[in-house]
């Protein structure tokens, strides 16, 4: 998402919400933002096979504009520990695109997955493309070899109604839609431009005849109990999140109010709402990670409850996030990149397949929340590689300096792509605990890569 269609932007990067807390025990326990290994933006949640997936944009480190080259994917079954699935789609898949991998959304149909994204064409204009994958985790490829639709606007949202009709909305500064055909890669009729009025989308501060409503960008279309919702980023700048409701997927729309006021250290925001395991969740982004701001954003989530008339309450950004659903089983293989919170490290494609935790320095750590040890664990195994002299994995409970239950030594393996499994004994791990994997070593560079782990009872 971007506000570039309105005016050049010269914003001061604000102090990150958590920046002042960097290194404190509080930060170690925070679960928002949900991803700390990269800057992420523009969340698009989706439930598939009883797992919650969140498709995001990816702000490049050190960017001074909306510099975004690929999209990322994360998933969870407990709303606390998030698995990193890497980048299933990038600009490279669109031969006709040049830059700006901005806010998109995925929908499932025809035993396939369709990812609608805005990208900048080689001629300089913005267009909506569609990629298709046979698996929700990808890979995705360009479905058409050309734009699906274009009017130099951005931020697509896609919705399939109960009668099977699919709709694609998008827009900044306008809001438009088309009716998608069942193949999901073509549409019938013409582009319909929605009339944006204060009664339908709220009143814009300093409104003009050209821009009377609060609608800015980032639409999110959904349906609940026969009521249709259009959630959107409002006003410029800084943005807040507002919403309207209607009796059909094409309106008419009635303005309902503000969901999330202007908060945090990002001057943009982007909504995504989903129900999962009998709870309702609101996804958004801010600039809460250390070093974050308007061009280094981070996806976060809050749990909420609809009122009896279907209205959405006013929500506040938190560092705690929603409660965990259930617990995590440590006695099965767990991917190292399944993380509730982390410090310092990154992730990358693993040479053995999937993803791995990488770029690990001394005193970096991973928090895994709500680990159900039951009557206890006796050993811990980890899949690792090291092109240096390796290091140690300290296993601690409660926080990164908490009770030590075991230490695994990671040797140098001769190469970052030469993997081995190390095992160490464990003592004192019982009940349900937050597990911290703290990485230590005397090497001044990166210590080792980390693929997966598992405890033995």
GROMACS .gro file of C-alpha atoms in nm:
model
  457
    1UNK     CA    1   0.000   0.000   0.000
    2UNK     CA    2   0.114   0.354  -0.060
    3UNK     CA    3  -0.008   0.710  -0.052
    4UNK     CA    4   0.208   0.809  -0.346
    5UNK     CA    5  -0.090   0.882  -0.568
    6UNK     CA    6  -0.185   1.184  -0.363
    7UNK     CA    7   0.129   1.384  -0.298
    8UNK     CA    8   0.501   1.341  -0.234
    9UNK     CA    9   0.556   1.227   0.123
   10UNK     CA   10   0.817   1.362   0.359
   11UNK     CA   11   0.742   1.212   0.698
   12UNK     CA   12   0.968   1.195   0.997
   13UNK     CA   13   1.015   0.839   1.116
   14UNK     CA   14   0.859   0.835   1.460
   15UNK     CA   15   1.003   0.666   1.765
   16UNK     CA   16   0.905   0.299   1.753
   17UNK     CA   17   0.653   0.185   2.012
   18UNK     CA   18   0.892  -0.075   2.145
   19UNK     CA   19   1.219   0.095   2.066
   20UNK     CA   20   1.257   0.242   2.410
   21UNK     CA   21   1.209  -0.106   2.551
   22UNK     CA   22   1.471  -0.281   2.340
   23UNK     CA   23   1.653  -0.541   2.542
   24UNK     CA   24   1.419  -0.526   2.840
   25UNK     CA   25   1.237  -0.832   2.979
   26UNK     CA   26   0.911  -0.675   2.862
   27UNK     CA   27   1.013  -0.692   2.498
   28UNK     CA   28   1.114  -1.055   2.540
   29UNK     CA   29   0.761  -1.138   2.648
   30UNK     CA   30   0.571  -0.935   2.388
   31UNK     CA   31   0.386  -1.121   2.114
   32UNK     CA   32   0.302  -0.822   1.893
   33UNK     CA   33   0.424  -0.765   1.629
   34UNK     CA   34   0.376  -1.126   1.523
   35UNK     CA   35   0.692  -1.129   1.306
   36UNK     CA   36   1.027  -0.992   1.423
   37UNK     CA   37   1.266  -1.143   1.167
   38UNK     CA   38   1.152  -0.905   0.891
   39UNK     CA   39   0.949  -0.591   0.848
   40UNK     CA   40   0.601  -0.687   0.729
   41UNK     CA   41   0.296  -0.487   0.621
   42UNK     CA   42  -0.055  -0.511   0.475
   43UNK     CA   43  -0.183  -0.831   0.642
   44UNK     CA   44  -0.435  -1.053   0.460
   45UNK     CA   45  -0.553  -1.338   0.687
   46UNK     CA   46  -0.710  -1.657   0.555
   47UNK     CA   47  -0.821  -1.982   0.722
   48UNK     CA   48  -0.750  -2.308   0.541
   49UNK     CA   49  -0.763  -2.663   0.680
   50UNK     CA   50  -0.806  -2.530   1.033
   51UNK     CA   51  -0.488  -2.327   1.013
   52UNK     CA   52  -0.470  -1.948   1.002
   53UNK     CA   53  -0.245  -1.803   0.732
   54UNK     CA   54  -0.144  -1.439   0.700
   55UNK     CA   55  -0.012  -1.312   0.370
   56UNK     CA   56   0.193  -0.994   0.405
   57UNK     CA   57   0.401  -0.744   0.218
   58UNK     CA   58   0.770  -0.712   0.299
   59UNK     CA   59   0.937  -0.378   0.370
   60UNK     CA   60   1.305  -0.391   0.285
   61UNK     CA   61   1.550  -0.320   0.567
   62UNK     CA   62   1.670   0.040   0.562
   63UNK     CA   63   1.412   0.154   0.307
   64UNK     CA   64   1.322   0.523   0.289
   65UNK     CA   65   1.012   0.463   0.079
   66UNK     CA   66   0.767   0.175   0.019
   67UNK     CA   67   1.046  -0.042  -0.119
   68UNK     CA   68   0.888  -0.388  -0.150
   69UNK     CA   69   1.009  -0.666  -0.378
   70UNK     CA   70   0.822  -0.975  -0.259
   71UNK     CA   71   0.541  -1.102  -0.040
   72UNK     CA   72   0.567  -1.322   0.269
   73UNK     CA   73   0.352  -1.590   0.434
   74UNK     CA   74   0.314  -1.691   0.800
   75UNK     CA   75   0.076  -1.931   0.973
   76UNK     CA   76  -0.039  -2.045   1.316
   77UNK     CA   77  -0.271  -2.287   1.492
   78UNK     CA   78  -0.260  -2.116   1.831
   79UNK     CA   79  -0.241  -1.738   1.761
   80UNK     CA   80   0.088  -1.721   1.951
   81UNK     CA   81   0.354  -1.921   1.764
   82UNK     CA   82   0.389  -1.825   1.397
   83UNK     CA   83   0.562  -2.037   1.134
   84UNK     CA   84   0.754  -1.852   0.862
   85UNK     CA   85   0.684  -1.995   0.514
   86UNK     CA   86   0.920  -1.757   0.337
   87UNK     CA   87   0.833  -1.576   0.015
   88UNK     CA   88   0.597  -1.772  -0.212
   89UNK     CA   89   0.568  -1.484  -0.461
   90UNK     CA   90   0.785  -1.196  -0.579
   91UNK     CA   91   0.800  -0.934  -0.852
   92UNK     CA   92   1.015  -1.174  -1.053
   93UNK     CA   93   0.704  -1.383  -1.129
   94UNK     CA   94   0.548  -1.091  -1.321
   95UNK     CA   95   0.750  -1.028  -1.636
   96UNK     CA   96   0.547  -0.714  -1.709
   97UNK     CA   97   0.609  -0.558  -1.365
   98UNK     CA   98   0.904  -0.352  -1.249
   99UNK     CA   99   0.861  -0.248  -0.882
  100UNK     CA  100   0.622  -0.212  -0.587
  101UNK     CA  101   0.506  -0.547  -0.451
  102UNK     CA  102   0.232  -0.388  -0.245
  103UNK     CA  103  -0.080  -0.503  -0.057
  104UNK     CA  104  -0.252  -0.819  -0.187
  105UNK     CA  105  -0.493  -1.092  -0.080
  106UNK     CA  106  -0.536  -1.467  -0.146
  107UNK     CA  107  -0.857  -1.668  -0.193
  108UNK     CA  108  -0.912  -2.040  -0.255
  109UNK     CA  109  -1.127  -2.173  -0.538
  110UNK     CA  110  -1.121  -2.452  -0.798
  111UNK     CA  111  -0.869  -2.644  -0.581
  112UNK     CA  112  -0.626  -2.360  -0.641
  113UNK     CA  113  -0.517  -2.043  -0.464
  114UNK     CA  114  -0.538  -1.701  -0.630
  115UNK     CA  115  -0.321  -1.414  -0.511
  116UNK     CA  116  -0.430  -1.067  -0.623
  117UNK     CA  117  -0.154  -0.807  -0.599
  118UNK     CA  118  -0.084  -0.450  -0.712
  119UNK     CA  119   0.242  -0.396  -0.896
  120UNK     CA  120   0.395  -0.120  -1.100
  121UNK     CA  121   0.409  -0.188  -1.471
  122UNK     CA  122   0.720  -0.123  -1.670
  123UNK     CA  123   0.541   0.181  -1.817
  124UNK     CA  124   0.507   0.331  -1.469
  125UNK     CA  125   0.138   0.277  -1.397
  126UNK     CA  126  -0.006   0.054  -1.126
  127UNK     CA  127  -0.208  -0.255  -1.217
  128UNK     CA  128  -0.365  -0.553  -1.043
  129UNK     CA  129  -0.213  -0.889  -1.130
  130UNK     CA  130  -0.316  -1.238  -1.025
  131UNK     CA  131  -0.089  -1.531  -0.942
  132UNK     CA  132  -0.202  -1.890  -0.895
  133UNK     CA  133  -0.070  -2.178  -0.687
  134UNK     CA  134  -0.165  -2.540  -0.631
  135UNK     CA  135  -0.074  -2.516  -0.262
  136UNK     CA  136  -0.151  -2.237  -0.018
  137UNK     CA  137   0.221  -2.211   0.059
  138UNK     CA  138   0.307  -2.185  -0.311
  139UNK     CA  139   0.493  -2.148  -0.523
  140UNK     CA  140   0.274  -1.901  -0.713
  141UNK     CA  141   0.310  -1.805  -1.077
  142UNK     CA  142   0.160  -1.531  -1.291
  143UNK     CA  143  -0.176  -1.662  -1.412
  144UNK     CA  144  -0.214  -1.434  -1.714
  145UNK     CA  145   0.119  -1.287  -1.821
  146UNK     CA  146  -0.048  -0.946  -1.810
  147UNK     CA  147  -0.261  -0.739  -1.568
  148UNK     CA  148  -0.603  -0.867  -1.470
  149UNK     CA  149  -0.736  -0.513  -1.438
  150UNK     CA  150  -0.583  -0.168  -1.422
  151UNK     CA  151  -0.673   0.193  -1.360
  152UNK     CA  152  -0.348   0.304  -1.190
  153UNK     CA  153  -0.483   0.222  -0.842
  154UNK     CA  154  -0.388  -0.031  -0.575
  155UNK     CA  155  -0.480  -0.254  -0.278
  156UNK     CA  156  -0.706  -0.536  -0.406
  157UNK     CA  157  -0.944  -0.726  -0.179
  158UNK     CA  158  -1.125  -1.037  -0.303
  159UNK     CA  159  -1.442  -1.198  -0.171
  160UNK     CA  160  -1.656  -1.494  -0.284
  161UNK     CA  161  -2.020  -1.459  -0.180
  162UNK     CA  162  -2.239  -1.748  -0.069
  163UNK     CA  163  -2.404  -1.757  -0.413
  164UNK     CA  164  -2.062  -1.818  -0.572
  165UNK     CA  165  -2.017  -1.471  -0.720
  166UNK     CA  166  -1.665  -1.336  -0.662
  167UNK     CA  167  -1.587  -0.966  -0.629
  168UNK     CA  168  -1.259  -0.779  -0.661
  169UNK     CA  169  -1.242  -0.433  -0.504
  170UNK     CA  170  -0.940  -0.205  -0.501
  171UNK     CA  171  -0.851   0.161  -0.487
  172UNK     CA  172  -0.658   0.471  -0.383
  173UNK     CA  173  -0.787   0.740  -0.402
  174UNK     CA  174  -1.105   0.592  -0.553
  175UNK     CA  175  -1.281   0.262  -0.482
  176UNK     CA  176  -1.374   0.035  -0.772
  177UNK     CA  177  -1.486  -0.323  -0.826
  178UNK     CA  178  -1.542  -0.589  -1.089
  179UNK     CA  179  -1.733  -0.915  -1.079
  180UNK     CA  180  -1.487  -1.199  -1.126
  181UNK     CA  181  -1.577  -1.499  -1.336
  182UNK     CA  182  -1.560  -1.846  -1.183
  183UNK     CA  183  -1.211  -1.897  -1.331
  184UNK     CA  184  -1.095  -1.613  -1.097
  185UNK     CA  185  -0.863  -1.478  -1.367
  186UNK     CA  186  -1.116  -1.282  -1.574
  187UNK     CA  187  -1.417  -1.063  -1.508
  188UNK     CA  188  -1.751  -0.975  -1.662
  189UNK     CA  189  -1.874  -0.628  -1.742
  190UNK     CA  190  -1.690  -0.303  -1.683
  191UNK     CA  191  -1.506  -0.155  -1.388
  192UNK     CA  192  -1.761  -0.002  -1.149
  193UNK     CA  193  -1.652   0.309  -0.962
  194UNK     CA  194  -1.812   0.341  -0.618
  195UNK     CA  195  -1.953   0.680  -0.523
  196UNK     CA  196  -1.769   0.784  -0.206
  197UNK     CA  197  -1.989   1.007   0.010
  198UNK     CA  198  -1.969   1.105   0.378
  199UNK     CA  199  -2.284   0.905   0.450
  200UNK     CA  200  -2.132   0.593   0.299
  201UNK     CA  201  -1.765   0.623   0.398
  202UNK     CA  202  -1.740   0.897   0.662
  203UNK     CA  203  -1.635   1.259   0.640
  204UNK     CA  204  -1.278   1.353   0.553
  205UNK     CA  205  -1.120   1.629   0.758
  206UNK     CA  206  -1.069   1.919   0.521
  207UNK     CA  207  -1.297   1.754   0.267
  208UNK     CA  208  -1.315   1.886  -0.087
  209UNK     CA  209  -1.560   1.822  -0.366
  210UNK     CA  210  -1.305   1.582  -0.517
  211UNK     CA  211  -1.239   1.401  -0.187
  212UNK     CA  212  -1.551   1.431   0.033
  213UNK     CA  213  -1.526   1.095   0.213
  214UNK     CA  214  -1.274   0.951   0.457
  215UNK     CA  215  -1.189   0.655   0.231
  216UNK     CA  216  -0.818   0.644   0.149
  217UNK     CA  217  -0.707   0.292   0.052
  218UNK     CA  218  -0.670  -0.066   0.175
  219UNK     CA  219  -1.029  -0.198   0.140
  220UNK     CA  220  -1.119  -0.531   0.305
  221UNK     CA  221  -1.452  -0.686   0.200
  222UNK     CA  222  -1.616  -0.955   0.415
  223UNK     CA  223  -1.955  -1.090   0.519
  224UNK     CA  224  -2.090  -1.194   0.858
  225UNK     CA  225  -2.448  -1.298   0.941
  226UNK     CA  226  -2.579  -1.160   0.609
  227UNK     CA  227  -2.418  -0.822   0.674
  228UNK     CA  228  -2.145  -0.706   0.437
  229UNK     CA  229  -1.851  -0.510   0.574
  230UNK     CA  230  -1.614  -0.277   0.392
  231UNK     CA  231  -1.321  -0.202   0.622
  232UNK     CA  232  -1.070   0.053   0.496
  233UNK     CA  233  -0.778   0.280   0.575
  234UNK     CA  234  -0.910   0.633   0.614
  235UNK     CA  235  -0.774   0.986   0.584
  236UNK     CA  236  -0.428   1.107   0.501
  237UNK     CA  237  -0.203   1.138   0.686
  238UNK     CA  238  -0.173   0.959   0.934
  239UNK     CA  239  -0.432   0.694   0.861
  240UNK     CA  240  -0.686   0.528   1.086
  241UNK     CA  241  -0.913   0.229   1.019
  242UNK     CA  242  -1.287   0.283   0.962
  243UNK     CA  243  -1.571   0.074   0.824
  244UNK     CA  244  -1.906   0.071   0.648
  245UNK     CA  245  -2.171  -0.197   0.612
  246UNK     CA  246  -2.422  -0.286   0.344
  247UNK     CA  247  -2.695  -0.527   0.244
  248UNK     CA  248  -2.500  -0.668  -0.050
  249UNK     CA  249  -2.142  -0.701  -0.171
  250UNK     CA  250  -2.196  -0.392  -0.386
  251UNK     CA  251  -2.371  -0.183  -0.123
  252UNK     CA  252  -2.536   0.052  -0.074
  253UNK     CA  253  -2.287   0.132   0.202
  254UNK     CA  254  -2.361   0.300   0.533
  255UNK     CA  255  -2.078   0.449   0.736
  256UNK     CA  256  -2.039   0.284   1.079
  257UNK     CA  257  -1.737   0.442   1.248
  258UNK     CA  258  -1.372   0.410   1.350
  259UNK     CA  259  -1.223   0.071   1.442
  260UNK     CA  260  -0.866   0.179   1.516
  261UNK     CA  261  -0.768   0.542   1.561
  262UNK     CA  262  -0.435   0.677   1.445
  263UNK     CA  263  -0.174   0.506   1.662
  264UNK     CA  264   0.180   0.380   1.652
  265UNK     CA  265   0.475   0.499   1.446
  266UNK     CA  266   0.353   0.416   1.096
  267UNK     CA  267   0.159   0.682   0.907
  268UNK     CA  268  -0.026   0.408   0.714
  269UNK     CA  269  -0.238   0.120   0.837
  270UNK     CA  270  -0.405  -0.172   0.662
  271UNK     CA  271  -0.688  -0.393   0.795
  272UNK     CA  272  -0.768  -0.763   0.773
  273UNK     CA  273  -1.042  -0.935   0.974
  274UNK     CA  274  -1.099  -1.309   1.018
  275UNK     CA  275  -1.283  -1.553   1.245
  276UNK     CA  276  -1.077  -1.849   1.366
  277UNK     CA  277  -1.163  -2.117   1.621
  278UNK     CA  278  -1.469  -1.927   1.745
  279UNK     CA  279  -1.280  -1.601   1.796
  280UNK     CA  280  -1.261  -1.283   1.588
  281UNK     CA  281  -0.928  -1.121   1.503
  282UNK     CA  282  -0.828  -0.783   1.364
  283UNK     CA  283  -0.494  -0.764   1.181
  284UNK     CA  284  -0.314  -0.436   1.114
  285UNK     CA  285   0.035  -0.296   1.087
  286UNK     CA  286   0.239  -0.040   1.278
  287UNK     CA  287   0.605   0.055   1.319
  288UNK     CA  288   0.653  -0.111   1.657
  289UNK     CA  289   0.976  -0.306   1.604
  290UNK     CA  290   1.302  -0.138   1.700
  291UNK     CA  291   1.409   0.067   1.399
  292UNK     CA  292   1.053   0.058   1.264
  293UNK     CA  293   0.845   0.340   1.125
  294UNK     CA  294   0.648   0.441   0.818
  295UNK     CA  295   0.865   0.242   0.577
  296UNK     CA  296   0.962  -0.042   0.813
  297UNK     CA  297   0.625  -0.170   0.933
  298UNK     CA  298   0.518  -0.473   1.133
  299UNK     CA  299   0.200  -0.682   1.129
  300UNK     CA  300   0.014  -0.719   1.459
  301UNK     CA  301  -0.320  -0.868   1.568
  302UNK     CA  302  -0.588  -0.808   1.832
  303UNK     CA  303  -0.880  -1.025   1.939
  304UNK     CA  304  -1.224  -0.862   1.959
  305UNK     CA  305  -1.595  -0.938   1.995
  306UNK     CA  306  -1.871  -0.806   1.771
  307UNK     CA  307  -2.165  -0.639   1.939
  308UNK     CA  308  -2.511  -0.793   1.909
  309UNK     CA  309  -2.594  -0.565   1.615
  310UNK     CA  310  -2.277  -0.660   1.430
  311UNK     CA  311  -2.081  -0.345   1.504
  312UNK     CA  312  -1.705  -0.363   1.558
  313UNK     CA  313  -1.564  -0.206   1.877
  314UNK     CA  314  -1.290   0.050   1.895
  315UNK     CA  315  -0.954  -0.128   1.921
  316UNK     CA  316  -0.617  -0.026   2.060
  317UNK     CA  317  -0.276  -0.150   1.949
  318UNK     CA  318  -0.111  -0.368   2.213
  319UNK     CA  319   0.223  -0.540   2.256
  320UNK     CA  320   0.061  -0.843   2.419
  321UNK     CA  321  -0.158  -0.957   2.129
  322UNK     CA  322  -0.436  -1.215   2.170
  323UNK     CA  323  -0.440  -1.507   2.415
  324UNK     CA  324  -0.286  -1.833   2.302
  325UNK     CA  325  -0.529  -2.104   2.191
  326UNK     CA  326  -0.421  -2.433   2.348
  327UNK     CA  327  -0.055  -2.531   2.381
  328UNK     CA  328   0.241  -2.638   2.165
  329UNK     CA  329   0.350  -3.002   2.159
  330UNK     CA  330   0.729  -3.024   2.205
  331UNK     CA  331   0.743  -3.401   2.146
  332UNK     CA  332   0.694  -3.372   1.770
  333UNK     CA  333   0.921  -3.207   1.518
  334UNK     CA  334   0.883  -2.828   1.536
  335UNK     CA  335   1.025  -2.599   1.273
  336UNK     CA  336   1.283  -2.360   1.419
  337UNK     CA  337   1.113  -2.076   1.236
  338UNK     CA  338   0.796  -2.127   1.444
  339UNK     CA  339   0.830  -1.827   1.672
  340UNK     CA  340   0.625  -1.632   1.925
  341UNK     CA  341   0.895  -1.366   1.958
  342UNK     CA  342   1.262  -1.340   1.871
  343UNK     CA  343   1.559  -1.110   1.890
  344UNK     CA  344   1.837  -1.049   1.641
  345UNK     CA  345   1.813  -1.341   1.402
  346UNK     CA  346   1.665  -1.385   1.053
  347UNK     CA  347   1.519  -1.668   0.845
  348UNK     CA  348   1.610  -1.796   0.500
  349UNK     CA  349   1.547  -2.087   0.263
  350UNK     CA  350   1.711  -2.400   0.401
  351UNK     CA  351   1.938  -2.611   0.181
  352UNK     CA  352   1.751  -2.923   0.301
  353UNK     CA  353   1.417  -2.767   0.205
  354UNK     CA  354   1.173  -2.539   0.380
  355UNK     CA  355   1.296  -2.254   0.597
  356UNK     CA  356   1.563  -2.225   0.864
  357UNK     CA  357   1.664  -1.974   1.128
  358UNK     CA  358   1.987  -1.806   1.023
  359UNK     CA  359   2.219  -1.511   1.079
  360UNK     CA  360   2.236  -1.606   1.448
  361UNK     CA  361   2.463  -1.398   1.668
  362UNK     CA  362   2.566  -1.437   2.031
  363UNK     CA  363   2.272  -1.383   2.272
  364UNK     CA  364   2.004  -1.392   2.001
  365UNK     CA  365   1.698  -1.589   2.110
  366UNK     CA  366   1.365  -1.742   2.011
  367UNK     CA  367   1.060  -1.753   2.236
  368UNK     CA  368   0.812  -2.040   2.188
  369UNK     CA  369   0.496  -1.979   2.387
  370UNK     CA  370   0.291  -2.226   2.588
  371UNK     CA  371   0.502  -2.541   2.546
  372UNK     CA  372   0.327  -2.840   2.710
  373UNK     CA  373   0.603  -3.051   2.867
  374UNK     CA  374   0.357  -3.250   3.078
  375UNK     CA  375   0.540  -3.482   3.315
  376UNK     CA  376   0.875  -3.382   3.173
  377UNK     CA  377   1.132  -3.415   2.896
  378UNK     CA  378   1.461  -3.603   2.906
  379UNK     CA  379   1.638  -3.489   2.589
  380UNK     CA  380   1.636  -3.226   2.314
  381UNK     CA  381   1.746  -3.265   1.953
  382UNK     CA  382   1.814  -2.993   1.696
  383UNK     CA  383   1.905  -2.992   1.327
  384UNK     CA  384   2.189  -2.745   1.272
  385UNK     CA  385   2.472  -2.641   1.040
  386UNK     CA  386   2.768  -2.410   1.082
  387UNK     CA  387   3.031  -2.274   0.851
  388UNK     CA  388   3.220  -2.141   1.154
  389UNK     CA  389   3.295  -2.294   1.494
  390UNK     CA  390   2.931  -2.325   1.600
  391UNK     CA  391   2.805  -2.237   1.948
  392UNK     CA  392   2.545  -2.343   2.202
  393UNK     CA  393   2.166  -2.360   2.229
  394UNK     CA  394   2.069  -2.279   2.586
  395UNK     CA  395   1.718  -2.399   2.672
  396UNK     CA  396   1.557  -2.171   2.930
  397UNK     CA  397   1.210  -2.131   3.081
  398UNK     CA  398   1.017  -1.809   3.139
  399UNK     CA  399   1.253  -1.563   2.972
  400UNK     CA  400   1.584  -1.556   2.788
  401UNK     CA  401   1.772  -1.555   3.120
  402UNK     CA  402   1.534  -1.792   3.301
  403UNK     CA  403   1.580  -2.141   3.444
  404UNK     CA  404   1.833  -2.339   3.240
  405UNK     CA  405   1.703  -2.689   3.161
  406UNK     CA  406   1.977  -2.796   2.917
  407UNK     CA  407   2.249  -2.685   2.680
  408UNK     CA  408   2.319  -2.833   2.337
  409UNK     CA  409   2.660  -2.780   2.181
  410UNK     CA  410   2.658  -2.709   1.808
  411UNK     CA  411   2.984  -2.800   1.633
  412UNK     CA  412   3.123  -2.652   1.319
  413UNK     CA  413   2.998  -2.872   1.034
  414UNK     CA  414   3.237  -2.739   0.769
  415UNK     CA  415   2.966  -2.561   0.569
  416UNK     CA  416   2.642  -2.370   0.615
  417UNK     CA  417   2.476  -2.637   0.397
  418UNK     CA  418   2.619  -2.940   0.582
  419UNK     CA  419   2.362  -3.039   0.843
  420UNK     CA  420   2.384  -3.254   1.154
  421UNK     CA  421   2.151  -3.341   1.442
  422UNK     CA  422   2.272  -3.267   1.794
  423UNK     CA  423   2.113  -3.401   2.115
  424UNK     CA  424   2.150  -3.303   2.478
  425UNK     CA  425   1.994  -3.407   2.808
  426UNK     CA  426   1.715  -3.206   2.972
  427UNK     CA  427   1.617  -3.165   3.336
  428UNK     CA  428   1.342  -2.961   3.501
  429UNK     CA  429   1.103  -2.915   3.207
  430UNK     CA  430   0.753  -2.996   3.332
  431UNK     CA  431   0.407  -2.844   3.292
  432UNK     CA  432   0.329  -2.573   3.039
  433UNK     CA  433   0.607  -2.318   3.001
  434UNK     CA  434   0.731  -2.047   2.768
  435UNK     CA  435   1.049  -2.190   2.616
  436UNK     CA  436   1.342  -1.967   2.522
  437UNK     CA  437   1.612  -2.097   2.290
  438UNK     CA  438   1.908  -1.870   2.358
  439UNK     CA  439   2.204  -1.888   2.123
  440UNK     CA  440   2.555  -1.828   2.254
  441UNK     CA  441   2.911  -1.857   2.129
  442UNK     CA  442   3.245  -1.685   2.128
  443UNK     CA  443   3.261  -1.645   1.751
  444UNK     CA  444   3.237  -1.278   1.651
  445UNK     CA  445   3.037  -1.369   1.340
  446UNK     CA  446   2.732  -1.582   1.276
  447UNK     CA  447   2.716  -1.896   1.492
  448UNK     CA  448   2.505  -2.154   1.308
  449UNK     CA  449   2.183  -2.221   1.117
  450UNK     CA  450   1.889  -2.394   1.285
  451UNK     CA  451   1.627  -2.602   1.098
  452UNK     CA  452   1.410  -2.787   1.352
  453UNK     CA  453   1.390  -2.915   1.709
  454UNK     CA  454   1.216  -3.185   1.915
  455UNK     CA  455   1.206  -3.298   2.277
  456UNK     CA  456   1.187  -3.660   2.395
  457UNK     CA  457   0.982  -3.754   2.700
   0.00000   0.00000   0.00000
